[in-house]
Coordinates of C-alpha atoms and ligand atoms in Angstrom, one line a residue:
X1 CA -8.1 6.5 8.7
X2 CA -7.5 8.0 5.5
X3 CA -8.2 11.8 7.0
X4 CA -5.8 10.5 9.7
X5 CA -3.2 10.2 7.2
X6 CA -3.6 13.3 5.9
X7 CA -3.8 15.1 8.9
X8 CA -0.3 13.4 9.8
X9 CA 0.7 14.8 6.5
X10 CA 0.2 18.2 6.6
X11 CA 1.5 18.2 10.4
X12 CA 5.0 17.0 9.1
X13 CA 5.0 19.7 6.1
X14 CA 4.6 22.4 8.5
X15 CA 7.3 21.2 10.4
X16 CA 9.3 20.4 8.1
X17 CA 8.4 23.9 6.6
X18 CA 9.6 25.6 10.2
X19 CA 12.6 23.3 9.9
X20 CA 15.6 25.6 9.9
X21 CA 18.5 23.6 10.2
X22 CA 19.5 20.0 9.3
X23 CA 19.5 19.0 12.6
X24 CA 15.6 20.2 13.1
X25 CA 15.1 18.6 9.9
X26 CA 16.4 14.9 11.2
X27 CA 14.0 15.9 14.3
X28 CA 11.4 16.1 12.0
X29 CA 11.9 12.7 10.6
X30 CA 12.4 10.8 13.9
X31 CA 9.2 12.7 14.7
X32 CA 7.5 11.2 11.7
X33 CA 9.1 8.3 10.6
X34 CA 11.2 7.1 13.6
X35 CA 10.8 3.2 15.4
X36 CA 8.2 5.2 18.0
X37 CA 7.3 7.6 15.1
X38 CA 3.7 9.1 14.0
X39 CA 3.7 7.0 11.1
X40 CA 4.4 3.8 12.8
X41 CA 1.2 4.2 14.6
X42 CA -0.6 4.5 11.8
X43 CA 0.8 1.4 10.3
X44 CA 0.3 -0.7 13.3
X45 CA -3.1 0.3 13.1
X46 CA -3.8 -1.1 9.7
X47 CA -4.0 -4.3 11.3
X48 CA -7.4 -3.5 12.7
X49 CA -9.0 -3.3 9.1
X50 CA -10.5 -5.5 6.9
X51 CA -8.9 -6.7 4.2
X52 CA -9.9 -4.8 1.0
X53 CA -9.6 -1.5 3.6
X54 CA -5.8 -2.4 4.3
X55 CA -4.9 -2.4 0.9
X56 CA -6.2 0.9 -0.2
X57 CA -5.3 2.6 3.1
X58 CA -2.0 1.0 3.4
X59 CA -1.7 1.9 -0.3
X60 CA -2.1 5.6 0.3
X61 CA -0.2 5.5 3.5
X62 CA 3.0 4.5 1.3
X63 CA 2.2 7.1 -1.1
X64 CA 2.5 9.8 1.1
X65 CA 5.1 8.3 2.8
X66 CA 7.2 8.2 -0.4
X67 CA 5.7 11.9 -0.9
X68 CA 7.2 13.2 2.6
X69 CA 10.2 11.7 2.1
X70 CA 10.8 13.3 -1.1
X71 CA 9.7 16.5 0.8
X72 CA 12.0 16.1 3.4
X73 CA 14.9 15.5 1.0
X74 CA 14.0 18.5 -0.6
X75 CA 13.8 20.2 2.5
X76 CA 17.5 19.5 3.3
X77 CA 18.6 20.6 -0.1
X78 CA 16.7 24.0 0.7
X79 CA 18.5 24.2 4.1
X80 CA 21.8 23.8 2.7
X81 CA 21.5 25.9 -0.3
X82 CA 20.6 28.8 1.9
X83 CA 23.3 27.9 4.2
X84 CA 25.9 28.0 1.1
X85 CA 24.1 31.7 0.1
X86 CA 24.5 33.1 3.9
X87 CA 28.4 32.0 3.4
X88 CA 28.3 33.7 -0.4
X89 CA 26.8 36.3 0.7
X90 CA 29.4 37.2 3.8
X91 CA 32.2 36.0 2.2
X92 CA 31.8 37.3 -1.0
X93 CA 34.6 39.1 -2.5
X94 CA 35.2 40.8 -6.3
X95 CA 38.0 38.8 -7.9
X96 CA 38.1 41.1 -10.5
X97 CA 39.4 44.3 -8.3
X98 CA 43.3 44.6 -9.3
X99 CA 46.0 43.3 -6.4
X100 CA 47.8 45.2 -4.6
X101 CA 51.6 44.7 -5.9
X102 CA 54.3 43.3 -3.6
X103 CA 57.3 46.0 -3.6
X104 CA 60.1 43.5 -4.7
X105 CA 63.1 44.2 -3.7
X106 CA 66.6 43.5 -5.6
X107 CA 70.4 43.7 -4.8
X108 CA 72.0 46.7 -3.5
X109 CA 74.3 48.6 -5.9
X110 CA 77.1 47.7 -4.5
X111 CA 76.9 43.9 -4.6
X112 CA 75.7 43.8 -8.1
X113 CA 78.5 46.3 -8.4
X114 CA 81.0 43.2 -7.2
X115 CA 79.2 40.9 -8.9
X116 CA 80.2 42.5 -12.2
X117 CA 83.7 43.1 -11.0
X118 CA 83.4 39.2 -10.9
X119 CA 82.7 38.3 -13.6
X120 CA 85.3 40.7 -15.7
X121 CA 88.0 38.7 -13.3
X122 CA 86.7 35.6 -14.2
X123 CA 87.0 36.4 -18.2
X124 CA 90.8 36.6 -17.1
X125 CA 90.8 33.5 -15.1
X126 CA 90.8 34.6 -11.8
X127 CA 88.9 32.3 -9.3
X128 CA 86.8 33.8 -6.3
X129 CA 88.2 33.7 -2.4
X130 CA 86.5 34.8 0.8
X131 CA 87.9 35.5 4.0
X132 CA 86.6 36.3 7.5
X133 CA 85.5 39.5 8.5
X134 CA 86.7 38.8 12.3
X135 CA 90.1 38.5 11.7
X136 CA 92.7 37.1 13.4
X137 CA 95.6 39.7 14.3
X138 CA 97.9 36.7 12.5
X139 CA 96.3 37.1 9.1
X140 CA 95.6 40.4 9.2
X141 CA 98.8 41.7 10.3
X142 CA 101.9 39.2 11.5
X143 CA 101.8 37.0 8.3
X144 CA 101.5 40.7 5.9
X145 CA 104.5 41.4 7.9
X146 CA 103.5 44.1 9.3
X147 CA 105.5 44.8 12.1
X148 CA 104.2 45.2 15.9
X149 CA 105.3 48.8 16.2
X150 CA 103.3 49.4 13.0
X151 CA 100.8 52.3 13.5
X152 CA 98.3 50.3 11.7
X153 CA 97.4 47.9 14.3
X154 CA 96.9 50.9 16.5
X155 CA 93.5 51.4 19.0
X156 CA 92.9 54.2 17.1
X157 CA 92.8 52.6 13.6
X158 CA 91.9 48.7 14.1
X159 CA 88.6 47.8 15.9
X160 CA 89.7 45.7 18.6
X161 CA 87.3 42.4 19.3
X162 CA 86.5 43.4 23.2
X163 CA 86.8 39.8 25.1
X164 CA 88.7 38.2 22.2
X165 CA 92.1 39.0 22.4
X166 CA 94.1 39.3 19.2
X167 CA 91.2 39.8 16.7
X168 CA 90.1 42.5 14.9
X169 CA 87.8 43.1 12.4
X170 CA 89.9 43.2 9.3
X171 CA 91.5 46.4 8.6
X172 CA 92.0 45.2 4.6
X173 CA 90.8 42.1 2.4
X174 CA 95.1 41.0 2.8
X175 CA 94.8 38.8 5.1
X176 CA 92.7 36.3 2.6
X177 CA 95.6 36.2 0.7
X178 CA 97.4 34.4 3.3
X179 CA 94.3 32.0 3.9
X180 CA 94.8 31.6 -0.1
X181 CA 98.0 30.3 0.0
X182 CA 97.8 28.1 3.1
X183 CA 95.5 26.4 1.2
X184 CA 96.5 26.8 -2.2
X185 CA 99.4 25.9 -4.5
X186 CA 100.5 27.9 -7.2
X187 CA 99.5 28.8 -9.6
X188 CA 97.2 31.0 -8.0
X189 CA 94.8 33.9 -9.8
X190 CA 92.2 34.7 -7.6
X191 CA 89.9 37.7 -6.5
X192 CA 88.4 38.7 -3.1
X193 CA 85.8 41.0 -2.8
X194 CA 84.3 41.8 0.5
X195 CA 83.8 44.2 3.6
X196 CA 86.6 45.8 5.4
X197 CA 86.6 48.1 8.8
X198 CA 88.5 51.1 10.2
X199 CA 88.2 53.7 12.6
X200 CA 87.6 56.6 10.6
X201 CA 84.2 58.0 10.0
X202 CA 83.5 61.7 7.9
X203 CA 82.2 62.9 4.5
X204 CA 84.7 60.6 2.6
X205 CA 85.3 57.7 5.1
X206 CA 82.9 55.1 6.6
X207 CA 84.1 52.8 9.4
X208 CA 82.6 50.3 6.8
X209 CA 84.0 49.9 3.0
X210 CA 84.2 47.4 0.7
X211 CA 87.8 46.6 -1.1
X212 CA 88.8 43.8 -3.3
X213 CA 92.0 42.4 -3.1
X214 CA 93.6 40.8 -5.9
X215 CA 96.4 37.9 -5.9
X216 CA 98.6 36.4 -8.7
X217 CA 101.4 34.1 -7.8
X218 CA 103.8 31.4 -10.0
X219 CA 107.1 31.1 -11.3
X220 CA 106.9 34.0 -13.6
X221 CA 104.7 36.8 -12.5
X222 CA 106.3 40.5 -13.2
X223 CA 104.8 43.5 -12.7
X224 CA 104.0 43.6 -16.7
X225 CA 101.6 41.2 -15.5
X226 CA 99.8 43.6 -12.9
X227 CA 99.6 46.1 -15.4
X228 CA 98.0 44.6 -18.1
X229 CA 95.6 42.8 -15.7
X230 CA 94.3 45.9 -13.6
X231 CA 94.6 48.0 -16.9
X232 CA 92.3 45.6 -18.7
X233 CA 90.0 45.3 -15.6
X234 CA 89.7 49.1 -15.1
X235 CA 88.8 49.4 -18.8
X236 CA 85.9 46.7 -18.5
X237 CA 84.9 48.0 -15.0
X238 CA 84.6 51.6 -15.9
X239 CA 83.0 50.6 -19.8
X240 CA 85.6 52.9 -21.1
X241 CA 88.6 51.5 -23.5
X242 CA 90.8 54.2 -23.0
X243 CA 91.3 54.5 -19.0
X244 CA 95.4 54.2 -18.9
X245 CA 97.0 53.0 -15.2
X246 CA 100.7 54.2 -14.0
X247 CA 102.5 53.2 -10.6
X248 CA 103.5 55.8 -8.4
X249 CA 106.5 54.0 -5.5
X250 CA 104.4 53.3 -2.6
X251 CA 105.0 51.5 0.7
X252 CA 103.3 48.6 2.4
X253 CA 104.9 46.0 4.2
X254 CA 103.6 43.2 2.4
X255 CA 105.2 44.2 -0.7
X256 CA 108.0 44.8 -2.7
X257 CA 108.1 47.1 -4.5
X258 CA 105.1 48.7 -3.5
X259 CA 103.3 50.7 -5.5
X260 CA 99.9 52.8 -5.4
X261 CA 98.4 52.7 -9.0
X262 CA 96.1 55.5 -10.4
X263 CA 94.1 55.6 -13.4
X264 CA 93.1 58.3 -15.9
X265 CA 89.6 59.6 -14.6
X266 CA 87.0 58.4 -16.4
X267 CA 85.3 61.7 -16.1
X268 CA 87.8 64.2 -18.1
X269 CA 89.5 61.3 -19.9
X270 CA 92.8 62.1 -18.3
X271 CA 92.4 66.2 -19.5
X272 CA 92.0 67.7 -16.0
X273 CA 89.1 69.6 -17.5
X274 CA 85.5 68.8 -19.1
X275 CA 85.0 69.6 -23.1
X276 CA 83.5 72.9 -22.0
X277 CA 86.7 73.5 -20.1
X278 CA 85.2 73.4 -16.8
X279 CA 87.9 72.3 -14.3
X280 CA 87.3 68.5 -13.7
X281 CA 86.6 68.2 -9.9
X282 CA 86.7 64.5 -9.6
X283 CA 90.2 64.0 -9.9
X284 CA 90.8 68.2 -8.8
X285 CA 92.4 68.6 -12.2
X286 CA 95.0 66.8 -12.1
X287 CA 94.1 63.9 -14.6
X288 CA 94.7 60.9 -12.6
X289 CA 92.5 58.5 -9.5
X290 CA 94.4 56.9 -7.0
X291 CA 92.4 53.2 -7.5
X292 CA 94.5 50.7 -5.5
X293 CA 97.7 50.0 -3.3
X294 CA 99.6 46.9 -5.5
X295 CA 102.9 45.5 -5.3
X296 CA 105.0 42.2 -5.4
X297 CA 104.7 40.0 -3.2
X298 CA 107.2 39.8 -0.7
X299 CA 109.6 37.4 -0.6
X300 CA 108.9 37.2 3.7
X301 CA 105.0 36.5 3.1
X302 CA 106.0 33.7 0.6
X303 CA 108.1 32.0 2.5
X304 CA 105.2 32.9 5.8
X305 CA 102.8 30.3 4.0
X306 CA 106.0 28.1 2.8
X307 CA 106.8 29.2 -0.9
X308 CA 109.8 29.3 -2.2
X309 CA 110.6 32.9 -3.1
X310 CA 113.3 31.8 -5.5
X311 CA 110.9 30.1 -7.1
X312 CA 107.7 31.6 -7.2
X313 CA 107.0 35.7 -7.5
X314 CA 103.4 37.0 -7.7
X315 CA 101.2 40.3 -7.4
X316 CA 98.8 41.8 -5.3
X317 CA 96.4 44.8 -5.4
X318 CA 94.1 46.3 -2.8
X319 CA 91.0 47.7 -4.4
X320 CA 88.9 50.7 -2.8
X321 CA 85.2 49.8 -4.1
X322 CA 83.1 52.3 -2.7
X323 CA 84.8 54.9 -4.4
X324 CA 84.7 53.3 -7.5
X325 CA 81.2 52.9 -8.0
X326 CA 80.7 56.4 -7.0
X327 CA 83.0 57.3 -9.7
X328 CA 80.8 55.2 -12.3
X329 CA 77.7 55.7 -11.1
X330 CA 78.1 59.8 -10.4
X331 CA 76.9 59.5 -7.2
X332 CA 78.3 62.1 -4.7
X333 CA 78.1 61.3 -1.3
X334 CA 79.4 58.0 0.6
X335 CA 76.9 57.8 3.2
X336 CA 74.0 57.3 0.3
X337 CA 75.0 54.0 0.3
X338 CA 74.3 53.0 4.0
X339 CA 71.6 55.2 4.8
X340 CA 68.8 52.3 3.0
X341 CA 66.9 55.1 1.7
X342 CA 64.6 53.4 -0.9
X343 CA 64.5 56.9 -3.2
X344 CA 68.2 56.3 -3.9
X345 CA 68.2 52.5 -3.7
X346 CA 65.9 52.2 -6.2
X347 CA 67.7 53.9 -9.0
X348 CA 69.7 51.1 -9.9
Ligands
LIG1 N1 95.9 46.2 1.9 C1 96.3 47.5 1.4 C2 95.4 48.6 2.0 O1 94.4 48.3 2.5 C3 96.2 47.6 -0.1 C4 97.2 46.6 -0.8 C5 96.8 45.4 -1.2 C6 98.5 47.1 -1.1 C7 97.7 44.5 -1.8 C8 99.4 46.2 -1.7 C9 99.0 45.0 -2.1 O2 95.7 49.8 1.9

């Protein structure tokens, strides 16, 4: 009996010991220790024995029961822990090697370029509007009063919306005046930054520029007023306190009078020339930028959006940006801008 048992446990520890999986182990068990098991036999054969016999052999039969079992638990640990070291092993990676670092990206020049423009507007108390880009031909020309025959509105200047008659896209931020003022009482102090479209395309012009257009209206607003205002932004823009402004007469249909208003260039300081007397070829010697087209308001787009133009007066200003921040940033060709190449973008 006792041999018996012993033969039953060495049969079980080499299975167990060709046991790869925890699945051949559990085989193994049911083999052994299951209700039809190995070791039940042996135990319902105790019964045959005397007395004193079944104590000593059913004593040893529980030792090595306990025995395999604790082999068998081991056996599963084995089976697991090289399960866990196959996983190590093909999954194993070096935390230590340095990442590879995400290119992050940031705003392009020219927004962060309006952003500041912002935010020297707002020191003055000037509150941010937006307008659409596909405009209606009401906004962006009849309430301006600018007149149908006007050459503006023209196929060749204005991109026409194809399938949606009377909209274009908007030839100038102006027309967000209007939506201003339909919406707003004065007084009114207000800045609106944003893209603008024409059909003109070459070294200087892209069919897509930026402009901001700038709007003060209540009962006392002179032209005094647009001067200090734009003189004091230009200063702040360009970082430089002694850019001057003037007014040359201008024409635009949405003022009057209408002015275009230059400042001194920020490059020569007004001179024409650089300190080493090199001709200045910003402003081709001659001192002064052209920087906006301004005026008063006129009395017909007041009274379009139902203020009294005996009552109120106010200015406006039209704002090429692109221009500008070539000026500040001494970059010399438009198209940089546009063309997302990351070796220019990345410089500022
Ligand atoms: N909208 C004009 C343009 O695009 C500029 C302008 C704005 C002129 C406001 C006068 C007043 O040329």
């Amino acid at each position: 009996m006792e041999s018996q048992i012993q033969k039953l446990k060495s049969g079980m520890l080499a299975d167990l010991k060709v046991a790869t999986s925890e699945v051949e182990i559990k085989e193994v068990e049911v083999k052994y220790f299951g209700r039809q098991g190995l070791f039940g036999d042996i135990m319902k054969s105790l019964k045959d024995l005397s007395a004193e016999e079944k104590q000593t052999v059913g004593k040893a039969a529980n030792m090595t029961k306990k025995e395999l079992e604790g082999a068998t638990g081991k056996r599963y640990a084995e089976v697991e822990h090289e399960k866990l070291s196959a996983i190590a092993e093909e999954e194993w990676m070096d935390v230590t090697v340095p990442g590879k670092k995400p290119s992050v990206g940031h705003r392009h020049l020219i927004s962060k370029f309006i952003d500041d423009i912002e935010q020297v507007f707002a020191k003055m108390g000037f509150e941010m509007a937006e307008g659409p880009e596909i405009e209606k031909e009401y906004y962006n020309f009849d309430q301006l009063n600018i007149p149908e025959t006007h050459p503006a509105r023209d196929m060749h200047d204005t991109f026409w919306v194809k399938n949606l008659e009377k909209y274009v896209l908007r030839t100038h931020t102006s027309p967000v005046q209007i939506h201003y003022m339909e919406d707003h009482k004065p007084p009114i102090r207000v800045i609106a930054p944003g893209k603008t479209f024409r059909k003109d395309s070459d070294a200087t012009h892209s069919p897509m520029f930026h402009q901001l257009e700038g709007l003060m209206v209540d009962t006392d607003i002179s032209m005094a007023n647009l001067k200090a205002v734009l003189t004091q932004a230009l200063q702040q823009i360009f970082e430089d306190d002694s850019i001057k402004t003037r007014f040359r007469v201008s024409y635009f249909p949405f003022v009057e009078p209408g002015m275009e208003i230059d400042c001194t260039c920020p490059i020569c300081k007004g001179n024409g020339k650089l300190g080493d007397g090199v001709p200045c070829r910003l402003c081709k010697q001659c001192g002064w930028l052209e920087i906006a087209g301004a005026g008063m308001v006129h009395p017909k787009v007041l009274k379009n959006v139902g203020l009294d133009p005996e009552k109120y007066t106010g200015f406006a200003f039209g704002m090429g940006l692109d221009r500008m921040i070539m000026i500040k940033y001494r970059i010399n060709h438009l198209r940089l801008f546009f063309e997302n190449d990351l070796r220019f973008i990345q410089q500022f």
